[in-house]
PDB file of C-alpha atoms and ligand atoms in Angstrom:
ATOM      1  CA  MET A 123      92.541-163.051  27.956  1.00  0.00           C
ATOM      2  CA  ARG A 124      89.074-164.581  28.430  1.00  0.00           C
ATOM      3  CA  THR A 125      90.082-165.778  31.926  1.00  0.00           C
ATOM      4  CA  ILE A 126      91.240-162.311  32.898  1.00  0.00           C
ATOM      5  CA  LEU A 127      88.126-160.683  31.387  1.00  0.00           C
ATOM      6  CA  THR A 128      85.811-162.863  33.484  1.00  0.00           C
ATOM      7  CA  THR A 129      87.839-162.318  36.646  1.00  0.00           C
ATOM      8  CA  VAL A 130      88.473-158.565  36.399  1.00  0.00           C
ATOM      9  CA  SER A 131      84.759-157.860  36.071  1.00  0.00           C
ATOM     10  CA  SER A 132      84.244-159.328  39.546  1.00  0.00           C
ATOM     11  CA  PRO A 133      84.915-156.927  42.455  1.00  0.00           C
ATOM     12  CA  GLY A 134      87.280-159.401  44.107  1.00  0.00           C
ATOM     13  CA  PHE A 135      90.140-159.069  41.663  1.00  0.00           C
ATOM     14  CA  LEU A 136      93.321-157.019  41.411  1.00  0.00           C
ATOM     15  CA  TYR A 137      96.730-156.909  39.759  1.00  0.00           C
ATOM     16  CA  LEU A 138      99.710-157.539  42.036  1.00  0.00           C
ATOM     17  CA  ALA A 139     102.665-155.705  40.478  1.00  0.00           C
ATOM     18  CA  SER A 140     105.355-157.635  42.341  1.00  0.00           C
ATOM     19  CA  GLN A 141     107.799-160.397  41.578  1.00  0.00           C
ATOM     20  CA  SER A 142     108.142-161.141  45.287  1.00  0.00           C
ATOM     21  CA  PRO A 143     106.985-164.694  46.047  1.00  0.00           C
ATOM     22  CA  ARG A 144     106.316-163.539  49.623  1.00  0.00           C
ATOM     23  CA  ARG A 145     103.900-160.818  48.489  1.00  0.00           C
ATOM     24  CA  ARG A 146     101.995-163.311  46.354  1.00  0.00           C
ATOM     25  CA  GLN A 147     101.908-165.771  49.274  1.00  0.00           C
ATOM     26  CA  LEU A 148     100.618-163.081  51.653  1.00  0.00           C
ATOM     27  CA  LEU A 149      97.903-161.928  49.250  1.00  0.00           C
ATOM     28  CA  GLU A 150      96.833-165.564  48.886  1.00  0.00           C
ATOM     29  CA  GLN A 151      96.744-165.798  52.682  1.00  0.00           C
ATOM     30  CA  LEU A 152      94.063-163.056  52.591  1.00  0.00           C
ATOM     31  CA  GLY A 153      92.247-164.978  49.872  1.00  0.00           C
ATOM     32  CA  VAL A 154      92.418-162.122  47.354  1.00  0.00           C
ATOM     33  CA  ARG A 155      92.243-163.290  43.744  1.00  0.00           C
ATOM     34  CA  HIS A 156      94.862-161.609  41.611  1.00  0.00           C
ATOM     35  CA  GLU A 157      96.943-161.730  38.488  1.00  0.00           C
ATOM     36  CA  LEU A 158     100.603-160.737  38.405  1.00  0.00           C
ATOM     37  CA  LEU A 159     101.472-157.586  36.455  1.00  0.00           C
ATOM     38  CA  LEU A 160     105.230-157.989  36.038  1.00  0.00           C
ATOM     39  CA  PRO A 161     107.739-155.680  34.343  1.00  0.00           C
ATOM     40  CA  GLY A 162     108.766-156.620  30.827  1.00  0.00           C
ATOM     41  CA  PRO A 163     112.382-156.919  29.572  1.00  0.00           C
ATOM     42  CA  ASP A 164     112.122-153.253  28.531  1.00  0.00           C
ATOM     43  CA  GLU A 165     111.700-152.104  32.152  1.00  0.00           C
ATOM     44  CA  ASP A 166     114.586-151.714  34.621  1.00  0.00           C
ATOM     45  CA  SER A 167     112.608-152.184  37.844  1.00  0.00           C
ATOM     46  CA  GLU A 168     115.753-152.265  40.004  1.00  0.00           C
ATOM     47  CA  ALA A 169     116.646-148.730  38.877  1.00  0.00           C
ATOM     48  CA  LEU A 170     113.503-147.473  40.646  1.00  0.00           C
ATOM     49  CA  GLU A 171     115.037-148.516  43.971  1.00  0.00           C
ATOM     50  CA  ALA A 172     118.106-146.238  43.885  1.00  0.00           C
ATOM     51  CA  VAL A 173     118.471-144.421  47.218  1.00  0.00           C
ATOM     52  CA  ARG A 174     118.815-140.628  47.133  1.00  0.00           C
ATOM     53  CA  PRO A 175     121.741-139.412  49.308  1.00  0.00           C
ATOM     54  CA  GLY A 176     120.521-138.553  52.811  1.00  0.00           C
ATOM     55  CA  GLU A 177     116.964-139.736  52.137  1.00  0.00           C
ATOM     56  CA  ALA A 178     115.082-140.804  55.272  1.00  0.00           C
ATOM     57  CA  PRO A 179     114.017-144.477  55.213  1.00  0.00           C
ATOM     58  CA  ALA A 180     110.257-143.816  55.434  1.00  0.00           C
ATOM     59  CA  ALA A 181     110.411-141.223  52.651  1.00  0.00           C
ATOM     60  CA  TYR A 182     112.493-143.632  50.554  1.00  0.00           C
ATOM     61  CA  VAL A 183     110.155-146.587  50.854  1.00  0.00           C
ATOM     62  CA  LYS A 184     107.060-144.469  50.136  1.00  0.00           C
ATOM     63  CA  ARG A 185     108.724-142.850  47.114  1.00  0.00           C
ATOM     64  CA  VAL A 186     109.853-146.181  45.650  1.00  0.00           C
ATOM     65  CA  THR A 187     106.396-147.681  46.142  1.00  0.00           C
ATOM     66  CA  GLY A 188     104.925-144.711  44.271  1.00  0.00           C
ATOM     67  CA  LEU A 189     107.391-145.202  41.408  1.00  0.00           C
ATOM     68  CA  LYS A 190     106.569-148.907  41.260  1.00  0.00           C
ATOM     69  CA  LEU A 191     102.833-148.092  41.152  1.00  0.00           C
ATOM     70  CA  GLU A 192     103.211-145.488  38.391  1.00  0.00           C
ATOM     71  CA  ALA A 193     105.234-147.956  36.315  1.00  0.00           C
ATOM     72  CA  ALA A 194     102.661-150.714  36.901  1.00  0.00           C
ATOM     73  CA  VAL A 195      99.655-148.566  35.948  1.00  0.00           C
ATOM     74  CA  ALA A 196     101.461-147.443  32.764  1.00  0.00           C
ATOM     75  CA  ARG A 197     102.210-151.139  32.060  1.00  0.00           C
ATOM     76  CA  LEU A 198      98.516-152.001  32.430  1.00  0.00           C
ATOM     77  CA  VAL A 199      97.494-149.299  29.931  1.00  0.00           C
ATOM     78  CA  ARG A 200     100.352-150.094  27.517  1.00  0.00           C
ATOM     79  CA  ARG A 201      99.365-153.755  27.409  1.00  0.00           C
ATOM     80  CA  GLY A 202      95.679-152.924  26.945  1.00  0.00           C
ATOM     81  CA  LEU A 203      94.708-155.170  29.869  1.00  0.00           C
ATOM     82  CA  PRO A 204      91.221-154.956  31.404  1.00  0.00           C
ATOM     83  CA  PRO A 205      91.138-152.257  34.128  1.00  0.00           C
ATOM     84  CA  ALA A 206      91.293-153.387  37.770  1.00  0.00           C
ATOM     85  CA  PRO A 207      93.003-152.110  40.947  1.00  0.00           C
ATOM     86  CA  VAL A 208      96.831-152.361  40.971  1.00  0.00           C
ATOM     87  CA  LEU A 209      98.763-153.103  44.174  1.00  0.00           C
ATOM     88  CA  CYS A 210     102.457-152.390  44.799  1.00  0.00           C
ATOM     89  CA  SER A 211     104.747-152.491  47.821  1.00  0.00           C
ATOM     90  CA  ASP A 212     108.337-151.898  48.905  1.00  0.00           C
ATOM     91  CA  THR A 213     110.157-153.093  51.992  1.00  0.00           C
ATOM     92  CA  THR A 214     113.351-151.661  53.407  1.00  0.00           C
ATOM     93  CA  VAL A 215     115.382-152.255  56.543  1.00  0.00           C
ATOM     94  CA  ALA A 216     116.843-149.280  58.384  1.00  0.00           C
ATOM     95  CA  LEU A 217     119.319-148.863  61.204  1.00  0.00           C
ATOM     96  CA  GLY A 218     119.267-145.186  62.079  1.00  0.00           C
ATOM     97  CA  ARG A 219     119.353-143.487  58.687  1.00  0.00           C
ATOM     98  CA  ALA A 220     121.258-146.352  57.040  1.00  0.00           C
ATOM     99  CA  ILE A 221     119.057-148.110  54.464  1.00  0.00           C
ATOM    100  CA  TYR A 222     119.492-151.838  53.772  1.00  0.00           C
ATOM    101  CA  GLY A 223     117.943-153.143  50.563  1.00  0.00           C
ATOM    102  CA  LYS A 224     118.468-156.542  49.005  1.00  0.00           C
ATOM    103  CA  PRO A 225     122.119-157.641  49.272  1.00  0.00           C
ATOM    104  CA  GLU A 226     124.214-157.450  46.087  1.00  0.00           C
ATOM    105  CA  ASP A 227     126.145-160.616  46.978  1.00  0.00           C
ATOM    106  CA  ALA A 228     127.353-162.746  49.905  1.00  0.00           C
ATOM    107  CA  ARG A 229     129.863-160.105  51.017  1.00  0.00           C
ATOM    108  CA  ASP A 230     127.130-157.458  51.066  1.00  0.00           C
ATOM    109  CA  ALA A 231     124.861-159.804  53.015  1.00  0.00           C
ATOM    110  CA  ALA A 232     127.647-160.426  55.562  1.00  0.00           C
ATOM    111  CA  ARG A 233     128.126-156.652  55.969  1.00  0.00           C
ATOM    112  CA  MET A 234     124.402-156.125  56.554  1.00  0.00           C
ATOM    113  CA  LEU A 235     124.014-158.963  59.035  1.00  0.00           C
ATOM    114  CA  SER A 236     127.106-157.967  61.019  1.00  0.00           C
ATOM    115  CA  GLU A 237     125.823-154.380  61.244  1.00  0.00           C
ATOM    116  CA  LEU A 238     122.334-155.540  62.312  1.00  0.00           C
ATOM    117  CA  SER A 239     123.737-158.063  64.786  1.00  0.00           C
ATOM    118  CA  GLY A 240     122.889-157.302  68.423  1.00  0.00           C
ATOM    119  CA  HIS A 241     120.765-154.263  67.525  1.00  0.00           C
ATOM    120  CA  THR A 242     117.134-153.312  66.975  1.00  0.00           C
ATOM    121  CA  HIS A 243     116.367-152.106  63.459  1.00  0.00           C
ATOM    122  CA  ARG A 244     113.236-150.887  61.664  1.00  0.00           C
ATOM    123  CA  VAL A 245     111.493-152.684  58.832  1.00  0.00           C
ATOM    124  CA  LEU A 246     109.413-150.267  56.790  1.00  0.00           C
ATOM    125  CA  THR A 247     106.950-151.524  54.192  1.00  0.00           C
ATOM    126  CA  ALA A 248     104.914-149.090  52.135  1.00  0.00           C
ATOM    127  CA  VAL A 249     101.911-150.400  50.236  1.00  0.00           C
ATOM    128  CA  ALA A 250      99.840-148.549  47.630  1.00  0.00           C
ATOM    129  CA  VAL A 251      96.835-149.341  45.474  1.00  0.00           C
ATOM    130  CA  GLN A 252      95.448-147.450  42.483  1.00  0.00           C
ATOM    131  CA  SER A 253      91.991-147.931  40.984  1.00  0.00           C
ATOM    132  CA  GLY A 254      91.184-145.604  38.095  1.00  0.00           C
ATOM    133  CA  ARG A 255      92.316-142.167  39.324  1.00  0.00           C
ATOM    134  CA  ARG A 256      91.947-143.039  43.009  1.00  0.00           C
ATOM    135  CA  ARG A 257      95.121-143.926  44.872  1.00  0.00           C
ATOM    136  CA  PHE A 258      95.572-144.936  48.514  1.00  0.00           C
ATOM    137  CA  ASP A 259      98.714-145.846  50.421  1.00  0.00           C
ATOM    138  CA  ALA A 260      99.865-146.908  53.866  1.00  0.00           C
ATOM    139  CA  LEU A 261     103.112-147.464  55.762  1.00  0.00           C
ATOM    140  CA  SER A 262     103.937-150.299  58.152  1.00  0.00           C
ATOM    141  CA  ASP A 263     106.823-149.564  60.563  1.00  0.00           C
ATOM    142  CA  SER A 264     108.054-152.456  62.706  1.00  0.00           C
ATOM    143  CA  ARG A 265     111.057-153.123  64.907  1.00  0.00           C
ATOM    144  CA  VAL A 266     113.138-156.283  64.881  1.00  0.00           C
ATOM    145  CA  THR A 267     115.841-157.149  67.417  1.00  0.00           C
ATOM    146  CA  PHE A 268     118.690-159.472  66.455  1.00  0.00           C
ATOM    147  CA  ALA A 269     120.692-161.519  68.914  1.00  0.00           C
ATOM    148  CA  LYS A 270     124.450-160.994  68.749  1.00  0.00           C
ATOM    149  CA  LEU A 271     125.622-163.072  65.761  1.00  0.00           C
ATOM    150  CA  THR A 272     129.028-164.742  65.504  1.00  0.00           C
ATOM    151  CA  PRO A 273     130.892-164.642  62.182  1.00  0.00           C
ATOM    152  CA  ALA A 274     130.327-168.407  61.895  1.00  0.00           C
ATOM    153  CA  GLN A 275     126.558-167.950  62.347  1.00  0.00           C
ATOM    154  CA  ILE A 276     126.543-165.257  59.662  1.00  0.00           C
ATOM    155  CA  ARG A 277     128.551-167.441  57.286  1.00  0.00           C
ATOM    156  CA  GLY A 278     126.241-170.380  57.910  1.00  0.00           C
ATOM    157  CA  TYR A 279     123.121-168.286  57.387  1.00  0.00           C
ATOM    158  CA  ILE A 280     124.423-166.884  54.104  1.00  0.00           C
ATOM    159  CA  ALA A 281     125.497-170.328  52.900  1.00  0.00           C
ATOM    160  CA  GLY A 282     121.863-171.415  53.302  1.00  0.00           C
ATOM    161  CA  GLY A 283     120.891-168.883  50.618  1.00  0.00           C
ATOM    162  CA  GLU A 284     118.150-167.134  52.584  1.00  0.00           C
ATOM    163  CA  PRO A 285     119.534-163.578  52.278  1.00  0.00           C
ATOM    164  CA  THR A 286     119.077-163.495  48.502  1.00  0.00           C
ATOM    165  CA  GLY A 287     116.280-161.170  47.428  1.00  0.00           C
ATOM    166  CA  LYS A 288     115.513-160.073  50.986  1.00  0.00           C
ATOM    167  CA  ALA A 289     115.825-156.537  52.334  1.00  0.00           C
ATOM    168  CA  GLY A 290     118.376-156.548  55.150  1.00  0.00           C
ATOM    169  CA  ALA A 291     119.622-159.980  53.977  1.00  0.00           C
ATOM    170  CA  TYR A 292     117.264-161.957  56.205  1.00  0.00           C
ATOM    171  CA  ALA A 293     113.823-163.553  56.246  1.00  0.00           C
ATOM    172  CA  VAL A 294     111.715-163.328  59.397  1.00  0.00           C
ATOM    173  CA  GLN A 295     109.667-166.216  57.954  1.00  0.00           C
ATOM    174  CA  GLY A 296     112.788-168.331  57.535  1.00  0.00           C
ATOM    175  CA  THR A 297     115.624-169.632  59.673  1.00  0.00           C
ATOM    176  CA  ALA A 298     116.473-166.070  60.751  1.00  0.00           C
ATOM    177  CA  ALA A 299     113.733-166.627  63.333  1.00  0.00           C
ATOM    178  CA  ALA A 300     116.405-168.470  65.347  1.00  0.00           C
ATOM    179  CA  PHE A 301     118.279-165.201  65.954  1.00  0.00           C
ATOM    180  CA  ILE A 302     115.386-162.760  66.218  1.00  0.00           C
ATOM    181  CA  THR A 303     114.862-162.079  69.918  1.00  0.00           C
ATOM    182  CA  ARG A 304     111.878-159.735  69.521  1.00  0.00           C
ATOM    183  CA  ILE A 305     109.589-158.085  67.004  1.00  0.00           C
ATOM    184  CA  ALA A 306     107.225-155.174  67.556  1.00  0.00           C
ATOM    185  CA  GLY A 307     104.774-154.226  64.835  1.00  0.00           C
ATOM    186  CA  SER A 308     103.496-156.257  61.876  1.00  0.00           C
ATOM    187  CA  TYR A 309     104.905-159.706  61.133  1.00  0.00           C
ATOM    188  CA  THR A 310     103.393-159.661  57.633  1.00  0.00           C
ATOM    189  CA  GLY A 311     104.723-156.133  57.176  1.00  0.00           C
ATOM    190  CA  ILE A 312     108.235-157.350  57.993  1.00  0.00           C
ATOM    191  CA  MET A 313     107.764-160.240  55.544  1.00  0.00           C
ATOM    192  CA  GLY A 314     106.810-157.837  52.767  1.00  0.00           C
ATOM    193  CA  LEU A 315     103.055-157.069  52.725  1.00  0.00           C
ATOM    194  CA  PRO A 316     101.335-155.712  55.865  1.00  0.00           C
ATOM    195  CA  LEU A 317      98.013-157.490  55.660  1.00  0.00           C
ATOM    196  CA  PHE A 318      96.054-155.251  58.050  1.00  0.00           C
ATOM    197  CA  GLU A 319      96.979-152.125  56.098  1.00  0.00           C
ATOM    198  CA  THR A 320      96.582-153.920  52.744  1.00  0.00           C
ATOM    199  CA  ALA A 321      93.074-155.084  53.692  1.00  0.00           C
ATOM    200  CA  GLN A 322      92.137-151.495  54.607  1.00  0.00           C
ATOM    201  CA  LEU A 323      93.395-150.227  51.228  1.00  0.00           C
ATOM    202  CA  LEU A 324      91.608-152.948  49.268  1.00  0.00           C
ATOM    203  CA  ARG A 325      88.307-152.170  50.997  1.00  0.00           C
ATOM    204  CA  LYS A 326      88.758-148.493  50.026  1.00  0.00           C
ATOM    205  CA  VAL A 327      88.858-149.439  46.329  1.00  0.00           C
ATOM    206  CA  GLY A 328      85.991-151.911  46.648  1.00  0.00           C
ATOM    207  CA  VAL A 329      87.991-155.139  46.378  1.00  0.00           C
ATOM    208  CA  ARG A 330      86.204-157.843  48.314  1.00  0.00           C
ATOM    209  CA  TRP A 331      87.493-161.331  49.127  1.00  0.00           C
ATOM    210  CA  GLY A 332      86.816-164.488  51.106  1.00  0.00           C
TER     211      GLY A 332
HETATM  212  C1  TTP B 699     112.830-158.063  55.989  1.00  0.00           C
HETATM  213  C2  TTP B 699     112.293-159.115  55.072  1.00  0.00           C
HETATM  214  C3  TTP B 699     112.184-158.869  53.710  1.00  0.00           C
HETATM  215  N1  TTP B 699     111.690-159.867  52.890  1.00  0.00           N
HETATM  216  C4  TTP B 699     111.586-159.650  51.421  1.00  0.00           C
HETATM  217  C5  TTP B 699     110.240-159.089  50.966  1.00  0.00           C
HETATM  218  C6  TTP B 699     110.586-158.537  49.607  1.00  0.00           C
HETATM  219  O1  TTP B 699     110.428-159.560  48.640  1.00  0.00           O
HETATM  220  C7  TTP B 699     112.064-158.171  49.738  1.00  0.00           C
HETATM  221  C8  TTP B 699     112.229-156.675  49.735  1.00  0.00           C
HETATM  222  O2  TTP B 699     112.454-156.290  48.421  1.00  0.00           O
HETATM  223  P1  TTP B 699     111.495-155.263  47.647  1.00  0.00           P
HETATM  224  O3  TTP B 699     112.386-154.424  46.817  1.00  0.00           O
HETATM  225  O4  TTP B 699     110.551-154.598  48.588  1.00  0.00           O
HETATM  226  O5  TTP B 699     110.588-156.178  46.724  1.00  0.00           O
HETATM  227  P2  TTP B 699     111.059-157.222  45.612  1.00  0.00           P
HETATM  228  O6  TTP B 699     112.172-156.666  44.813  1.00  0.00           O
HETATM  229  O7  TTP B 699     111.283-158.540  46.291  1.00  0.00           O
HETATM  230  O8  TTP B 699     109.747-157.391  44.721  1.00  0.00           O
HETATM  231  P3  TTP B 699     108.924-156.238  43.929  1.00  0.00           P
HETATM  232  O9  TTP B 699     109.764-154.991  43.955  1.00  0.00           O
HETATM  233  O10 TTP B 699     108.740-156.820  42.574  1.00  0.00           O
HETATM  234  O11 TTP B 699     107.643-156.089  44.694  1.00  0.00           O
HETATM  235  O12 TTP B 699     112.520-158.676  50.988  1.00  0.00           O
HETATM  236  C9  TTP B 699     111.309-161.113  53.378  1.00  0.00           C
HETATM  237  O13 TTP B 699     110.893-162.004  52.604  1.00  0.00           O
HETATM  238  N2  TTP B 699     111.401-161.345  54.723  1.00  0.00           N
HETATM  239  C10 TTP B 699     111.878-160.408  55.600  1.00  0.00           C
HETATM  240  O14 TTP B 699     111.956-160.691  56.816  1.00  0.00           O
END
């Protein structure tokens, strides 16, 4: 607790309420010091991500990010941790109004990749930060174009394990780069934490870094 106490008092500290290794990596890329604020065994964080029938992708990703943030702030209070800004994010892939979250299994990943194959889809990442009663959020909306994928390519990609834990069953930062013909928007937003928008939010709540 002493370590946290000394760090939270400095303005360059926040809680990252995410179990995504990519989000941690991206926050470290900015040089922002943080502690993880992860759900306990009593919290069903996956339940927050249920899609409402007919919900538009942008509305979905903003709503889920808000739910994640509310749960994280309650967690902070419940655990009696020293106050500091809390950052959450959610990434979803959309083709038209179809929403692609993290694949359930290899079959689900194959379905997603075959549907995304040869098309341009959106990657939407919402990010939100709360400090005391102040809350700010932002949305990153990018487009990613896949080359046409053969069933063998899809099988090979899935066998490599990359789709696990990734919205849309792919990782722009991984070997999927070999079949991404074009991106428009935010590379870091596609990966899971749009760093331009995140930096803007952190400045709004007085978090400084570097
Ligand atoms: C599209 C894409 C997603 N992703 C990842 C980022 C996220 O970790 C994941 C989207 O799932 P999310 O539900 O947004 O996040 P998460 O469950 O991994 O973590 P948490 O909810 O605790 O914050 O997909 C990539 O790593 N690369 C990509 O190219």
